[in-house]
Tab-separated table of C-alpha atoms in Angstrom:
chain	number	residue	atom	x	y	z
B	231	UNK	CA	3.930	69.735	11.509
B	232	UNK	CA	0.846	71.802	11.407
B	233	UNK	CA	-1.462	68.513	11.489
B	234	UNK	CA	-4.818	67.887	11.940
B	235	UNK	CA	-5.424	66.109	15.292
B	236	UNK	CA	-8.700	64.283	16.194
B	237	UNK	CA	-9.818	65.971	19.325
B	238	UNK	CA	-9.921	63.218	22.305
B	239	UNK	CA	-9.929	65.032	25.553
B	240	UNK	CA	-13.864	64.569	26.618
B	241	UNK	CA	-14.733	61.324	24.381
B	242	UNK	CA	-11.745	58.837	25.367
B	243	UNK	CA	-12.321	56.464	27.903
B	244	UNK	CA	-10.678	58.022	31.264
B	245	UNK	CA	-9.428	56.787	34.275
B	246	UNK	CA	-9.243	58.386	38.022
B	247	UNK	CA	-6.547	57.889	39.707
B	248	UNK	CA	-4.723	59.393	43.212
B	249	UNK	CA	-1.894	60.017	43.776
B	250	UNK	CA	0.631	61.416	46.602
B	251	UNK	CA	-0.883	64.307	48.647
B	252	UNK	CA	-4.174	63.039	47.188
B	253	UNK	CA	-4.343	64.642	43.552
B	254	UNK	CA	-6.365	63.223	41.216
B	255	UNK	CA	-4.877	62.286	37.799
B	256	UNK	CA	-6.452	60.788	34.719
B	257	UNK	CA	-5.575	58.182	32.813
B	258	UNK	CA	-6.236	56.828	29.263
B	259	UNK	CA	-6.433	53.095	29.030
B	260	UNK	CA	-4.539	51.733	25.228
B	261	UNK	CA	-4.861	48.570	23.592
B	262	UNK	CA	-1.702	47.280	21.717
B	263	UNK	CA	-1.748	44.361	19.781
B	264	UNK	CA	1.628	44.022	17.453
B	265	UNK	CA	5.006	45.147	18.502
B	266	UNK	CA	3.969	46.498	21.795
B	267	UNK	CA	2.719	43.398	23.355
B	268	UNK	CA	6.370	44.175	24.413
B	269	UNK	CA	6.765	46.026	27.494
B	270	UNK	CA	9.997	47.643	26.638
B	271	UNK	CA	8.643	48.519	23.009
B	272	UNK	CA	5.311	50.481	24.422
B	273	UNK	CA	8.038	52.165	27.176
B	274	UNK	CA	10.202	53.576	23.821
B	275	UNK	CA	6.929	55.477	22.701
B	276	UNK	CA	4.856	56.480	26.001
B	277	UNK	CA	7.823	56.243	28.976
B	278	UNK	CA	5.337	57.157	31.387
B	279	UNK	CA	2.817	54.264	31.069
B	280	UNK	CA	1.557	52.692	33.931
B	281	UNK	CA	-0.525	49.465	34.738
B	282	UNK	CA	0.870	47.306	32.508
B	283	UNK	CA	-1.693	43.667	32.121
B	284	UNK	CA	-3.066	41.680	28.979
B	285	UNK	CA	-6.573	41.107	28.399
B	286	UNK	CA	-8.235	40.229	25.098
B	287	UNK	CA	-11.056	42.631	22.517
B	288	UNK	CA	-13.331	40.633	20.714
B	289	UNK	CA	-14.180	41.209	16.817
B	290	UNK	CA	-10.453	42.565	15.326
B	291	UNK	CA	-8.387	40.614	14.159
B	292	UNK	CA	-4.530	41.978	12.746
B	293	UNK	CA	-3.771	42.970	9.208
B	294	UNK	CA	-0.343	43.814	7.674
B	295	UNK	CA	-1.826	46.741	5.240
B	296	UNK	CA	-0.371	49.911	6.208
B	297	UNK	CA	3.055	50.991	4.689
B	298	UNK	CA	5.277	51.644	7.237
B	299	UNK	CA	6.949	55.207	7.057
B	300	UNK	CA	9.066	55.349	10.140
B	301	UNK	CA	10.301	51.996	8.672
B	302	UNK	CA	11.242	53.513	5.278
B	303	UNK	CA	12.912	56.096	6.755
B	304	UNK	CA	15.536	53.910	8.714
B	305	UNK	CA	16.291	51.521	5.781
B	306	UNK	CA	14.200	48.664	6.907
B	307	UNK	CA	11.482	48.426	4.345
B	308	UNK	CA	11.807	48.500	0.993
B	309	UNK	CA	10.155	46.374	-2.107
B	310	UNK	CA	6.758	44.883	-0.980
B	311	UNK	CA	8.418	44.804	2.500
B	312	UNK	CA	7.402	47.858	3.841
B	313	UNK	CA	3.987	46.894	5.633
B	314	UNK	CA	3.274	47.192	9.749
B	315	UNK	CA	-0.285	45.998	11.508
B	316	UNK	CA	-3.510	47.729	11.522
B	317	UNK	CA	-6.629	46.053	13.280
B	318	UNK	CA	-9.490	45.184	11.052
B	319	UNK	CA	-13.162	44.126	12.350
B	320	UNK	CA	-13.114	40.459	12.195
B	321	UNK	CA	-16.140	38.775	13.257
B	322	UNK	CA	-15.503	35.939	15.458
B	323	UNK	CA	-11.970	36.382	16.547
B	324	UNK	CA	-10.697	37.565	19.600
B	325	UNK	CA	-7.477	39.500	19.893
B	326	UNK	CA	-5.376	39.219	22.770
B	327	UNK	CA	-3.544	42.855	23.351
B	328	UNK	CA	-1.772	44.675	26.286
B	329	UNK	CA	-3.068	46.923	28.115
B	330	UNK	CA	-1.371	49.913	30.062
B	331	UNK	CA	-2.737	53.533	30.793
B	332	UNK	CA	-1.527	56.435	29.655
B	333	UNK	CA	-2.055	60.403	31.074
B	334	UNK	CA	-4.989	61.989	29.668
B	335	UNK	CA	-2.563	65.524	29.198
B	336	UNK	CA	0.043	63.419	27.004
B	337	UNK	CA	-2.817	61.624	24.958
B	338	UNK	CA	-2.855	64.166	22.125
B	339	UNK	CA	0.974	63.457	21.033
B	340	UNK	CA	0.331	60.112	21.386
B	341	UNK	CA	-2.111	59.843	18.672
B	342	UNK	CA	-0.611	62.035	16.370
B	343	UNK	CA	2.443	59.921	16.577
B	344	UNK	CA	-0.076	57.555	15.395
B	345	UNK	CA	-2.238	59.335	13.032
B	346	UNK	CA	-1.818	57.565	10.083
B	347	UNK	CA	-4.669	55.326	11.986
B	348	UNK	CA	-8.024	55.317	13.340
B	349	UNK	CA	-9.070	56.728	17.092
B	350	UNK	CA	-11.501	53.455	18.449
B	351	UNK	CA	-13.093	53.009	21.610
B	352	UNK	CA	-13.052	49.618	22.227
B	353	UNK	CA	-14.113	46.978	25.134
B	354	UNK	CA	-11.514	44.632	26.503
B	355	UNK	CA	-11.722	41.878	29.235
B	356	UNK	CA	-8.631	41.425	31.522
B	357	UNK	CA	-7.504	37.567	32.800
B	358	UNK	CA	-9.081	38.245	35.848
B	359	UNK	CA	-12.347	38.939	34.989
B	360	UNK	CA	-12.659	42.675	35.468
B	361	UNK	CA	-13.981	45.002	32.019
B	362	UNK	CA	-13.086	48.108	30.667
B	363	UNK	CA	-13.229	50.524	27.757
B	364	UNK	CA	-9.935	51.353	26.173
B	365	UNK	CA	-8.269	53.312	22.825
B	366	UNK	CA	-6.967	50.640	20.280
B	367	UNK	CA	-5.340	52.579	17.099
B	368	UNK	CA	-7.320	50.409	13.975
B	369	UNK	CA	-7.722	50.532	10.438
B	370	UNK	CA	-8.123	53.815	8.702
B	371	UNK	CA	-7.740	54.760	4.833
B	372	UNK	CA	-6.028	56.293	2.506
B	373	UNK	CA	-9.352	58.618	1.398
B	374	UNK	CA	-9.625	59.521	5.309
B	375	UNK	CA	-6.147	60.245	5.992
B	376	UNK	CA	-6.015	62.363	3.170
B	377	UNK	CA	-9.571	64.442	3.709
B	378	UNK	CA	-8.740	64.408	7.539
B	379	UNK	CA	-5.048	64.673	8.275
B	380	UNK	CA	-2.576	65.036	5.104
B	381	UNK	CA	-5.231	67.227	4.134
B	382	UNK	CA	-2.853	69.016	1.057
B	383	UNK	CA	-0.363	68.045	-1.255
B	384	UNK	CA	2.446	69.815	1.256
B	385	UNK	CA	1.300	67.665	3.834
B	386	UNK	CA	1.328	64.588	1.946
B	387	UNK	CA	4.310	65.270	0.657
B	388	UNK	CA	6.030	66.546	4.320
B	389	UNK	CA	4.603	63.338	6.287
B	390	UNK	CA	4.651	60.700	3.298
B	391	UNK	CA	5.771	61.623	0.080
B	392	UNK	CA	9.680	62.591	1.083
B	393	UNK	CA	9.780	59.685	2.178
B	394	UNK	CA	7.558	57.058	-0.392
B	395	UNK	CA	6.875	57.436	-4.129
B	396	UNK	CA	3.178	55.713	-4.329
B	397	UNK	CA	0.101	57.170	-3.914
B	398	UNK	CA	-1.268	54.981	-1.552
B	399	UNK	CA	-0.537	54.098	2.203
B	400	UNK	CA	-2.931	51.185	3.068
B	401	UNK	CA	-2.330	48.463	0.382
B	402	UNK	CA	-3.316	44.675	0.154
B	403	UNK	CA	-0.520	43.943	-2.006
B	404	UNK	CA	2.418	44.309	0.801
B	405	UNK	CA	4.656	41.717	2.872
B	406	UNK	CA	5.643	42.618	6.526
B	407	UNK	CA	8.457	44.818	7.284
B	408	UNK	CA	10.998	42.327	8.268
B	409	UNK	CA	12.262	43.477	11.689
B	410	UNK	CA	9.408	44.473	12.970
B	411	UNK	CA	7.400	40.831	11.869
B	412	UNK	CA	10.128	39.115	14.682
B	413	UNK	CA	9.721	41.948	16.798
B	414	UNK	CA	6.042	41.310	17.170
B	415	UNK	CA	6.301	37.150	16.432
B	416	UNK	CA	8.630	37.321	19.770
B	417	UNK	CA	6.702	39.344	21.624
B	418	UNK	CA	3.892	37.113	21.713
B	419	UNK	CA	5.862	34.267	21.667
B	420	UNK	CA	7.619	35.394	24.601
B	421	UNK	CA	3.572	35.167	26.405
B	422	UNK	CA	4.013	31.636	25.379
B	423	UNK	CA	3.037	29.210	22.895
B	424	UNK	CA	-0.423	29.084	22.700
B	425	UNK	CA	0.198	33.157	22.212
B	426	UNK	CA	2.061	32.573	19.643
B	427	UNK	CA	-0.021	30.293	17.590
B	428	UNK	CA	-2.613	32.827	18.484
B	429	UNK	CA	-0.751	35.732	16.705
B	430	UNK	CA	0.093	33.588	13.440
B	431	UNK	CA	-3.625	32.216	13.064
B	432	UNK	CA	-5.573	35.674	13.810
B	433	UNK	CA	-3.028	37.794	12.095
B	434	UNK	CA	-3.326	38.217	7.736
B	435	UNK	CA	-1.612	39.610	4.730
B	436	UNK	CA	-3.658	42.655	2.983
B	437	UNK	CA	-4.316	39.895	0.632
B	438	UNK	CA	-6.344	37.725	3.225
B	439	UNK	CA	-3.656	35.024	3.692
B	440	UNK	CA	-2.835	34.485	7.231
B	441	UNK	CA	1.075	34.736	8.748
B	442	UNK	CA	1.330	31.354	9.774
B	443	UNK	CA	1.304	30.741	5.462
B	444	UNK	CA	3.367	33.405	4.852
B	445	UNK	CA	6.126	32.066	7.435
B	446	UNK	CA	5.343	28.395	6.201
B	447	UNK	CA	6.085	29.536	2.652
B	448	UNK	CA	9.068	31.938	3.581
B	449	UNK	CA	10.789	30.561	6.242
B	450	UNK	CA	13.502	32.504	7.750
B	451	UNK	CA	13.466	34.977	4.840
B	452	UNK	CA	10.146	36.267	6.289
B	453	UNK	CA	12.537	38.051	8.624
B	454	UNK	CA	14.879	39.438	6.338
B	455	UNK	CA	15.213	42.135	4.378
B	456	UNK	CA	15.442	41.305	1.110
B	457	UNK	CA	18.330	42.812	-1.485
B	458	UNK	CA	17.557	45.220	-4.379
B	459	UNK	CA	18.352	42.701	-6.751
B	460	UNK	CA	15.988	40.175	-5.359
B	461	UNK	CA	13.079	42.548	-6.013
């Protein structure tokens, strides 16, 4: 696309790893914390993860504020419905995520699948104790994405504006994307209970209204798409 990638190569945190005949590889350690707390969701984007555990990142909690592109494009956002998660600094709130590391040499097309956010270093803790620094994809804006990636109106228009008529991506005026709300409800759900009462209580609309409201006051039709009419 001719896009502006942040360079990562000698700032991310980097694993050392060995492997048969006694190379040494290194690794990238990611944070997920919607959709691919499940397993098979993170293998559809990065196929060659490795190392998969949970662990938790204190001070971020989730925020459905980003419009959702890849969503628009296959038909399952449309309305107010068109928002996926960011992470936004949250004092006080711990988020659980997944962990799983990634090569360092496949990094960069990693994060420019997922430029439309911010590059963080963050610290996690694992279940067992052990600590580490990882990348967690965060918050951005629509000022920095357009001074730093979509930096003219033919990249705007070739990443975004094909695609979605307003001027803004990061809005506090959206609702979840439908399908991908139950893909990331079951996914921690699937962790257990506790997990998911953990999602719906540190998880908000742009508007500062948590999930566990929004599904209280929508129901079922939180997860579905609504019709043209109904908008």
């Amino acid at each position: 696309l001719g896009s502006k990638v942040v360079s990562t190569s000698s700032s991310e945190p980097s694993n050392q790893k060995v492997q048969g005949g006694g190379l040494m590889t290194s690794t990238i350690t990611i944070a997920g914390y919607g959709s691919l707390m499940d397993e098979s969701s993170a293998r559809q984007t990065t196929p060659d993860l490795t190392n998969w555990r949970y662990g938790t990142v204190d001070g971020w909690a989730r925020v459905f504020d980003l419009v959702s592109i890849i969503n628009i494009r296959r038909d399952l956002g449309r309305g107010r419905q068109l928002a996926t998660c960011t992470a936004r600094r949250r004092e006080g709130v711990t988020l659980h995520v997944c962990l799983y590391d990634v090569p360092s040499d496949g990094f960069a097309a990693l994060e420019a699948r997922e430029r439309r956010l911010r590059t963080e270093r963050v610290q996690y803790q694992e279940a067992n104790g052990s600590a580490g620094e990882a990348v967690m994809f965060t918050q951005y804006s629509d000022a920095e994405y357009r001074s730093e990636r979509a930096v003219t109106a033919d990249m705007w228009h070739e990443e975004v504006g094909q695609y979605y008529s307003g001027q803004h991506i990061y809005r506090d005026d959206l609702l979840p994307v439908p399908s991908y709300l139950k893909k990331t409800v079951d996914a921690y759900a699937a962790l257990g209970p506790d997990l998911r009462d953990h999602f719906l209580d540190t998880s908000f609309l742009g508007d500062g209204s948590s999930i566990r409201a929004y599904l209280q006051e929508r129901g079922e039709r939180a997860f579905t798409l609504d019709q043209p009419e109904d908008e």
